[in-house]
Tab-separated table of C-alpha atoms and ligand atoms in Angstrom:
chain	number	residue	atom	x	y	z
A	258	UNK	CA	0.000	0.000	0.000
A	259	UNK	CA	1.189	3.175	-1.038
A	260	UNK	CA	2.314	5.520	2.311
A	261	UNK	CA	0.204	8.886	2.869
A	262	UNK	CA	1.516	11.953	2.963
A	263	UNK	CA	2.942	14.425	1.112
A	264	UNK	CA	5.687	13.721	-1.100
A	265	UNK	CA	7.690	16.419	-2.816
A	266	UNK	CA	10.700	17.088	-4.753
A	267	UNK	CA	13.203	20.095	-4.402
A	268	UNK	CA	15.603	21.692	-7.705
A	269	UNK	CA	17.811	24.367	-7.323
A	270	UNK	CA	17.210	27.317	-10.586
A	271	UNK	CA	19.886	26.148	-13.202
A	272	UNK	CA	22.498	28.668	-14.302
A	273	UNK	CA	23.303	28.288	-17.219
A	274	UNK	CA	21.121	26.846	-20.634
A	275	UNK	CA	22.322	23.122	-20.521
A	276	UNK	CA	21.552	23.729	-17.072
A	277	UNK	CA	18.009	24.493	-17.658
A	278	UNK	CA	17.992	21.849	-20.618
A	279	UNK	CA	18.830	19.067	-17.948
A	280	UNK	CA	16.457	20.084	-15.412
A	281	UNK	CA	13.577	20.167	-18.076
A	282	UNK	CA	14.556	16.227	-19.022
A	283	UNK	CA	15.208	15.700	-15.047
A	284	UNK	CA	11.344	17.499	-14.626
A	285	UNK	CA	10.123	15.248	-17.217
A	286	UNK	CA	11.191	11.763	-15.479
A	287	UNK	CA	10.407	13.164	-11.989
A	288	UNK	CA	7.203	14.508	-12.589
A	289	UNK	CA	5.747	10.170	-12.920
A	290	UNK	CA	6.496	9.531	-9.639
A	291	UNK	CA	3.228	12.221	-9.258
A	292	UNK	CA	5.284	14.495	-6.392
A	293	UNK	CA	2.479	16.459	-3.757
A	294	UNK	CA	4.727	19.281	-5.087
A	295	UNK	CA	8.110	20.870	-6.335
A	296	UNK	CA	10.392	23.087	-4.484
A	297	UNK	CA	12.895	25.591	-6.043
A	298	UNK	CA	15.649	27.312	-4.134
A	299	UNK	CA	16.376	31.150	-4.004
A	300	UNK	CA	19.706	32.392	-3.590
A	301	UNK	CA	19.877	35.300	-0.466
A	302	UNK	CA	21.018	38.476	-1.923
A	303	UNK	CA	20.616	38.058	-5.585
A	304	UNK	CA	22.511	35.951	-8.087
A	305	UNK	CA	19.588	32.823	-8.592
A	306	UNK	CA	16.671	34.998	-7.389
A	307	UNK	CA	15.481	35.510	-11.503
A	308	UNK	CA	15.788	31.833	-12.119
A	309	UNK	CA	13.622	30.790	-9.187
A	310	UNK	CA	10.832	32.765	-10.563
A	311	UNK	CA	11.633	31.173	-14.089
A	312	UNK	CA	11.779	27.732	-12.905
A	313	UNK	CA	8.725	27.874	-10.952
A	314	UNK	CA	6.668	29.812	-13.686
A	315	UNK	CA	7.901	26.541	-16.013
A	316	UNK	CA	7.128	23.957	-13.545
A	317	UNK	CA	3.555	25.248	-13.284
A	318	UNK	CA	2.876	25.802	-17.173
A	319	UNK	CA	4.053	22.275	-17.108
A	320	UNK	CA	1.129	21.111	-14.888
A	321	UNK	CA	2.920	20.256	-11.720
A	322	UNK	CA	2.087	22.474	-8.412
A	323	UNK	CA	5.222	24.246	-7.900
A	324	UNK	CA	6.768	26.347	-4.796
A	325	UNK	CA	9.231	28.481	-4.547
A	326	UNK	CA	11.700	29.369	-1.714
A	327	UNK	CA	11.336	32.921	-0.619
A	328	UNK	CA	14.721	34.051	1.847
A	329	UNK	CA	14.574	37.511	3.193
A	330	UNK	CA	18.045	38.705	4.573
A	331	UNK	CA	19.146	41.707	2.717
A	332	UNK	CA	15.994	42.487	1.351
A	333	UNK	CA	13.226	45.361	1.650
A	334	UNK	CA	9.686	45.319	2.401
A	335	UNK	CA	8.880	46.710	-1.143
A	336	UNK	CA	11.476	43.680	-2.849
A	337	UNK	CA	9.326	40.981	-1.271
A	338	UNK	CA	6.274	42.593	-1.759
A	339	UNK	CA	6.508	42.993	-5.451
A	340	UNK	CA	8.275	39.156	-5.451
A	341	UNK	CA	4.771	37.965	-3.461
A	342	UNK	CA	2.769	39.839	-6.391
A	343	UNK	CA	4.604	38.434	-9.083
A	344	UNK	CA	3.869	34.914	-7.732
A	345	UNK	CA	0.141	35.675	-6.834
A	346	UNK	CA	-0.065	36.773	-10.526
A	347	UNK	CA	1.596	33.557	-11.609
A	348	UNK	CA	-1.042	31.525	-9.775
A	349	UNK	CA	1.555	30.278	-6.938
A	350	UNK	CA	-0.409	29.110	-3.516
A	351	UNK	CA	2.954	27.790	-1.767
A	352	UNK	CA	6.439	29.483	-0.580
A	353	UNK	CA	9.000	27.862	1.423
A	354	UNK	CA	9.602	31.029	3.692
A	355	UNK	CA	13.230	31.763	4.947
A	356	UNK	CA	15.771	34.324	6.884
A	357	UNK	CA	18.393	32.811	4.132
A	358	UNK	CA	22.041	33.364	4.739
A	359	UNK	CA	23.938	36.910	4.548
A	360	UNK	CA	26.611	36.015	1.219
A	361	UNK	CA	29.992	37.317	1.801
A	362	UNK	CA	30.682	40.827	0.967
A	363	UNK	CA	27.151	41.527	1.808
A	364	UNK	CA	26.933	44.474	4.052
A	365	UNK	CA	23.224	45.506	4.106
A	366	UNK	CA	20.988	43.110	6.190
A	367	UNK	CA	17.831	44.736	5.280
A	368	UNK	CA	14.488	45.255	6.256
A	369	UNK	CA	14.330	41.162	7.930
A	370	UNK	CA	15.920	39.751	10.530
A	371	UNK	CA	14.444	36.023	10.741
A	372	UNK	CA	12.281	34.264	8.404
A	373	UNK	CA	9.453	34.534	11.657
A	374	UNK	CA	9.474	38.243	10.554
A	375	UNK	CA	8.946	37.282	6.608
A	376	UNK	CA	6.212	35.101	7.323
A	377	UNK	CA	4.399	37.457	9.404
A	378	UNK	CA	4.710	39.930	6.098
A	379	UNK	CA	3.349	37.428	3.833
A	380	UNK	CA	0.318	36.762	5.957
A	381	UNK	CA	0.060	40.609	6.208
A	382	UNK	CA	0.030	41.388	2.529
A	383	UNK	CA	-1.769	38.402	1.095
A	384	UNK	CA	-3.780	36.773	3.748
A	385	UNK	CA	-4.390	33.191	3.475
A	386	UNK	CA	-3.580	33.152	-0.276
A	387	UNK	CA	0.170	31.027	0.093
A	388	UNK	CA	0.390	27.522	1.804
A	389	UNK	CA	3.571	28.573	4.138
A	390	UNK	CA	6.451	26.165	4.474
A	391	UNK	CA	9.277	27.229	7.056
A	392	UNK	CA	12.459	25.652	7.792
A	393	UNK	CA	12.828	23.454	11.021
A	394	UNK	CA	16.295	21.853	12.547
A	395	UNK	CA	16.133	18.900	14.252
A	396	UNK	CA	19.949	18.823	14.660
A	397	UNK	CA	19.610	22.155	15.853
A	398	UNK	CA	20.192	25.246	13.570
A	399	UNK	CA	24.509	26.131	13.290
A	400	UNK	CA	24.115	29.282	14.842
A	401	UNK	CA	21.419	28.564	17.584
A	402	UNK	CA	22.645	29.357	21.060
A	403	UNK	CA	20.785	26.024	22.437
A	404	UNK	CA	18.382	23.483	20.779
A	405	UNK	CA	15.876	25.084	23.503
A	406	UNK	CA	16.128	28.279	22.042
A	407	UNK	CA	16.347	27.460	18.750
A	408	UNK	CA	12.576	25.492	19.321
A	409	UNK	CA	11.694	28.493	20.716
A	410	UNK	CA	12.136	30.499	17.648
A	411	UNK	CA	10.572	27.980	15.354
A	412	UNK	CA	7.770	28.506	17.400
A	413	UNK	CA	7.755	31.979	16.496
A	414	UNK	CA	7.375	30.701	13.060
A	415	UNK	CA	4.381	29.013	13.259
A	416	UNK	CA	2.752	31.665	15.588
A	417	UNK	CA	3.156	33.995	12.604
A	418	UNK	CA	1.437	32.175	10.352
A	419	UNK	CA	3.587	28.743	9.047
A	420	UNK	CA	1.143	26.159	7.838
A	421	UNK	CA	3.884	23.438	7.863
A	422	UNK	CA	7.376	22.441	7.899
A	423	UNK	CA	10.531	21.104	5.933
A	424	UNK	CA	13.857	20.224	8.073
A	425	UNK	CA	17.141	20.245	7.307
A	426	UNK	CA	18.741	16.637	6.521
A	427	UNK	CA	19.457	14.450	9.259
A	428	UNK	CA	20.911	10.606	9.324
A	429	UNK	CA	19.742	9.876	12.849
A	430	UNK	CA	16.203	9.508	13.556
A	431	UNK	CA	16.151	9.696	16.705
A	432	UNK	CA	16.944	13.951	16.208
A	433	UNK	CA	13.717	13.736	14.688
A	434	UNK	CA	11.609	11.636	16.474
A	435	UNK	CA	12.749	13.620	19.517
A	436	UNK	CA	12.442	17.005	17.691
A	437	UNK	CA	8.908	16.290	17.032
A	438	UNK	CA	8.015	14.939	20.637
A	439	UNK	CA	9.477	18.435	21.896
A	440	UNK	CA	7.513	20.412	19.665
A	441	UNK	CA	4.106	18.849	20.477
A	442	UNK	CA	5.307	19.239	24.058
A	443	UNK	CA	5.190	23.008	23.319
A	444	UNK	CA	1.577	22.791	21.654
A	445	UNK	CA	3.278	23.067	18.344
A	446	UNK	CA	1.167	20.861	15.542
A	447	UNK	CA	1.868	21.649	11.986
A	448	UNK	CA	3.209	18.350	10.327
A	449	UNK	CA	7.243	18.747	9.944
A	450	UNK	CA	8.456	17.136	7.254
A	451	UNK	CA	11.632	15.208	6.948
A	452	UNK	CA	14.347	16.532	4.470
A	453	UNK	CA	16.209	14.013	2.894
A	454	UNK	CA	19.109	13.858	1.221
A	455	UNK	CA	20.250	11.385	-1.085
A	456	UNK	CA	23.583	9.671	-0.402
A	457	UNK	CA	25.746	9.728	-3.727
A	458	UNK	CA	29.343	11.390	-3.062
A	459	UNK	CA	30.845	11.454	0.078
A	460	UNK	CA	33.635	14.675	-0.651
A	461	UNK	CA	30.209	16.618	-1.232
A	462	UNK	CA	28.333	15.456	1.223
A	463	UNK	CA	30.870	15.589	3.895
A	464	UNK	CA	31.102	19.727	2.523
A	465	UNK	CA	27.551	20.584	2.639
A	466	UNK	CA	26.890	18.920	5.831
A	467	UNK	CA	29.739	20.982	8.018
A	468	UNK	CA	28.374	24.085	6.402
A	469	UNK	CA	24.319	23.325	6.906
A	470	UNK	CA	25.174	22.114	10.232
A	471	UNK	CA	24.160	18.422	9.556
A	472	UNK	CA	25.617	15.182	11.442
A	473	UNK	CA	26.643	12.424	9.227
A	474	UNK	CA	26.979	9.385	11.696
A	475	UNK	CA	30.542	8.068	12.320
A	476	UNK	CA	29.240	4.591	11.188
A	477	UNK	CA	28.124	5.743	7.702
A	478	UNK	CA	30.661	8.499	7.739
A	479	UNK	CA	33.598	5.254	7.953
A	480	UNK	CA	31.882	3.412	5.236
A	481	UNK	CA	31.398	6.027	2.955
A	482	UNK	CA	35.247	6.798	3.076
A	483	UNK	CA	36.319	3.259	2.685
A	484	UNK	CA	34.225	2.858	-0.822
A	485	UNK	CA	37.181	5.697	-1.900
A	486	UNK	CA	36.460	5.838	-5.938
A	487	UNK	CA	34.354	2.558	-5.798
A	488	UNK	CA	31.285	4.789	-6.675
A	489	UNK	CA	28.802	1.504	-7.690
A	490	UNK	CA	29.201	0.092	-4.032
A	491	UNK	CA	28.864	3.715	-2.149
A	492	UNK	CA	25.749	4.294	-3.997
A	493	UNK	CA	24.160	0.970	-3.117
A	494	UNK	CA	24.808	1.578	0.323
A	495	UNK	CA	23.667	5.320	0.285
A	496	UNK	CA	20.743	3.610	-1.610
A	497	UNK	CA	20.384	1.086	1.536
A	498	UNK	CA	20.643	3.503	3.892
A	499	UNK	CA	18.380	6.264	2.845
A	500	UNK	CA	15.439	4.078	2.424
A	501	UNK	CA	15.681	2.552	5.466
A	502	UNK	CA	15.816	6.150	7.228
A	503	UNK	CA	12.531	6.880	5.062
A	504	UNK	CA	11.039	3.545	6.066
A	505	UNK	CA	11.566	3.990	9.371
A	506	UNK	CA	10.672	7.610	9.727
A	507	UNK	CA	7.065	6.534	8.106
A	508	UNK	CA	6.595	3.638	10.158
A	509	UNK	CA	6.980	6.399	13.096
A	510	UNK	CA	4.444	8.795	11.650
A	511	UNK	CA	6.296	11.390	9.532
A	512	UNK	CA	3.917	13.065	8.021
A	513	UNK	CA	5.565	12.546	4.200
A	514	UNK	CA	8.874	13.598	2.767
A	515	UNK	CA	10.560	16.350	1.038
A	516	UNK	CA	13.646	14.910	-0.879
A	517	UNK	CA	16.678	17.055	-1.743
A	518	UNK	CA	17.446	15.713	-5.211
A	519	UNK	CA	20.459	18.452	-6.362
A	520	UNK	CA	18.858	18.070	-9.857
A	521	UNK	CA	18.761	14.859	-10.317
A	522	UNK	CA	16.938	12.100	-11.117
A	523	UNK	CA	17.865	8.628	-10.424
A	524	UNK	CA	18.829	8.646	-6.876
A	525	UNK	CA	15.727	10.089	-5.192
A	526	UNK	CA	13.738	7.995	-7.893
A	527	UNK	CA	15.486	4.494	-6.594
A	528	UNK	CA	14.874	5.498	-3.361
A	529	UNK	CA	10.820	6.583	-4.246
A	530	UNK	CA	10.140	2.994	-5.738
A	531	UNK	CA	11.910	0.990	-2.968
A	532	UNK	CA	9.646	3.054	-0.428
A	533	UNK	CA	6.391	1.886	-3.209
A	534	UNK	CA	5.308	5.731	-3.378
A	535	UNK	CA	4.743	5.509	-6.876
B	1479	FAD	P1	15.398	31.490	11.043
B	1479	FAD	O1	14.233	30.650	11.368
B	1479	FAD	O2	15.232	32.969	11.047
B	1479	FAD	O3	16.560	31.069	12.065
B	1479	FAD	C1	17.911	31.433	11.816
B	1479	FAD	C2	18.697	31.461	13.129
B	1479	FAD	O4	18.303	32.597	13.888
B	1479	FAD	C3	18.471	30.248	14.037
B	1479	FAD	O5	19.668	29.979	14.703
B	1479	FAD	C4	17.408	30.742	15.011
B	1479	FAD	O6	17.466	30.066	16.263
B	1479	FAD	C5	17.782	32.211	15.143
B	1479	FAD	N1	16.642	33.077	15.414
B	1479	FAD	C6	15.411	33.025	14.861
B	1479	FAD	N2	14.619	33.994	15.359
B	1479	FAD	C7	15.366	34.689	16.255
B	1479	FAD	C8	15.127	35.810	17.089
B	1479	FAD	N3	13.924	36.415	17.119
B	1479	FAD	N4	16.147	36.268	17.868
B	1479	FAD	C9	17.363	35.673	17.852
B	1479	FAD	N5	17.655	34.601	17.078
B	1479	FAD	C10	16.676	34.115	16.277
B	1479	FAD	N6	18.738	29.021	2.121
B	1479	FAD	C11	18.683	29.804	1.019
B	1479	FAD	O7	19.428	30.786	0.936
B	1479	FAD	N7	17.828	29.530	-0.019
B	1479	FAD	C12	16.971	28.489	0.026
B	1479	FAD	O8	16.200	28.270	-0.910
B	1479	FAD	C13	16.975	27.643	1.189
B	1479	FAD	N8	16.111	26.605	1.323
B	1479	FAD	C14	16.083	25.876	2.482
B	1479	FAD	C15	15.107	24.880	2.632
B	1479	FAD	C16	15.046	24.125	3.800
B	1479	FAD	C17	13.969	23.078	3.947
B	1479	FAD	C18	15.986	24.353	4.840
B	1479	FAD	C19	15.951	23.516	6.092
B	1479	FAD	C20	16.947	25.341	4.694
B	1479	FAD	C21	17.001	26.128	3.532
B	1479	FAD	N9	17.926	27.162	3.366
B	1479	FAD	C22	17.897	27.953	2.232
B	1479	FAD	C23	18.925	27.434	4.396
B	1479	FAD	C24	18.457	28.512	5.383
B	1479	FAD	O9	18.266	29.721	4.718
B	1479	FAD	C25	19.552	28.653	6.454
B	1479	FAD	O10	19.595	27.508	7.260
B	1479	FAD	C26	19.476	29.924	7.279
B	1479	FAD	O11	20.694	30.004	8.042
B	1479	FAD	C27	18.334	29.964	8.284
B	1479	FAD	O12	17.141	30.163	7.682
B	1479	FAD	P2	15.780	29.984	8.558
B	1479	FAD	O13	14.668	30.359	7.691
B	1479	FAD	O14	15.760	28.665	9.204
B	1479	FAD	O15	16.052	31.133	9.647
C-alpha cells in the first residue's frame, strides 16, 4: 500500500542553458512519480533569485504544483512585496519562507531579521492566499545558542502564520523523532516534514553537511570513506541507507517527505520505488 503523505521534490534554478535543458529532461522523469509538489531554491542576496521565478513559472505551465523558496536577509519590504505579487499573478499558492544566509561581501541586512518576521509579512500582505512552508532543525540550527532556544524560535514561526514544515537533513532519527516529541510538548502541531538527502558522493556530502550544520553518523561516515572511488558500491549503500531512514521515519508517523534531489533524477527515484510511493 502506497504511504500517505505528502511527497515532494526540491531543484535548485539552473544557471546556465544546458543547465536548464537538464532540469527540463530531469522534470520530465520526476514529474511520474506524481510528487504532492516541487520546491525551487532562491539564492539570499541576488545571483539565482530571476531563475527561481523562471523555474517555478515553467514547472507550473508544465502542470505540476510548484513552490518556490522565498529568503529575506538583505531584502526590503517593497522587494518581497513585489516578489509575493509576481507569484500571486503567476497563480503560486505555496512558498517555502526563509531568513536565508547573509553572502559574503554583503553588508546591508535589510528590512528582515528572521524568516518569523517574513512570514508574518506574507500573511500581512496576502492573507491566506500562500500555503507557508518554514524551515525546522532537528539537529539544531549552526548558529542557535541552544536546541531550547532554537525550538523556541521555530515557534515563532508558526505563531506567525507557518502552515507546515521542511527540516534540514538528518541521518539519525532519533533527532527527529525527539524534535517532534518536543515540539508537540510546546503545543506546536503543523506536520514537519523530513528533508532528505540522497547519499551519492561522500567529498560533497561531507562539505555541505559541516556548512548546513548536519551530522553524518561516524558509522556511515567510515563506510562512505572506505568505498574511496568505488562509486557503484557507495551508492548501493547510500541507496540502503536512505530508504531505510525513510522507512523507518514513516513507520513512526512522519507526516511525508521532502527529498533534496540536487537536480537529479535517479537517486531520489530508486529510493521513491523501494519506499512503493509511486
Ligand atoms: P530562522 O528561522 O530565522 O533562524 C535562523 C537562526 O536565527 C536560528 O539559529 C534561530 O534560532 C535564530 N533566530 C530566529 N529567530 C530569532 C530571534 N527572534 N532572535 C534571535 N535569534 C533568532 N537558504 C537559502 O538561501 N535559499 C533556500 O532556498 C533555502 N532553502 C532551504 C530549505 C530548507 C527546507 C531548509 C531547512 C533550509 C534552507 N535554506 C535555504 C537554508 C536557510 O536559509 C539557512 O539555514 C538559514 O541560516 C536559516 O534560515 P531559517 O529560515 O531557518 O532562519
Amino acid at each position: 500500500m502506497k504511504p500517505s503523505g505528502e511527497f515532494s521534490l526540491e531543484f535548485f534554478p539552473p544557471k546556465t542553458t544546458a543547465g536548464a535543458e537538464k532540469l527540463r529532461a530531469t522534470t520530465k522523469s520526476l514529474s511520474t512519480l506524481n510528487p504532492s509538489f516541487f520546491s525551487v531554491t532562491f539564492g539570499a542576496g541576488g545571483s539565482t533569485q530571476d531563475g527561481t521565478l523562471e523555474t517555478v513559472v515553467e514547472l507550473q505551465k508544465s502542470g505540476q504544483q510548484a513552490a518556490p523558496h522565498l529568503s529575506c536577509i538583505g531584502s526590503t519590504k517593497e522587494n518581497i512585496r513585489q516578489i509575493l505579487q509576481t507569484y500571486q499573478q503567476e497563480g503560486i499558492k505555496r512558498i517555502v519562507a526563509l531568513r536565508g544566509d547573509m553572502p559574503s561581501g554583503m553588508q546591508e541586512i535589510g528590512e528582515f531579521r528572521y524568516a518569523n518576521e517574513l512570514v508574518a509579512f506574507i500573511r500581512s500582505e496576502t492573507g491566506d492566499h500562500f500555503h507557508i512552508e518554514v524551515a525546522a532543525y532537528p539537529e539544531t540550527h549552526p548558529q542557535a545558542s541552544s536546541a531550547q532556544i532554537d525550538l523556541t524560535h521555530f515557534k515563532q514561526k508558526v505563531t506567525a502564520g507557518a502552515n507546515s514544515a521542511i527540516t534540514q537533513y538528518f541521518y539519525n532519527i532519533d533527532s527527529y523523532l525527539y524534535f517532534v516529541e518536543e515540539c508537540k510538548k510546546s503545543n506546536i502541531s503543523i506536520p514537519i516534514i523530513p528533508g532528505i538527502m540522497p547519499i551519492t558522493n561522500y567529498i560533497q556530502l561531507a562539505r555541505f553537511s559541516d556548512t548546513c550544520g548536519a551530522e553524518i553518523p561516524r558509522w556511515i561516515r567510515q563506510r562512505l570513506i572506505g568505498y574511496g572511488d568505488d562509486t557503484e558500491s557507495l551508492r548501493a549503500f547510500g541507496l540502503d541507507v536512505v530508504t531505510r531512514l525513510c522507512q523507518n521515519l514513516l513507520e513512526q508517523g512522519a507526516p511525508g517527505l521532502h527529498f533534496y534531489t540536487m537536480n537529479r533524477t535517479q537517486p531520489t527515484t530508486e529510493i521513491w520505488n523501494h519506499l512503493g510511493l509511486t
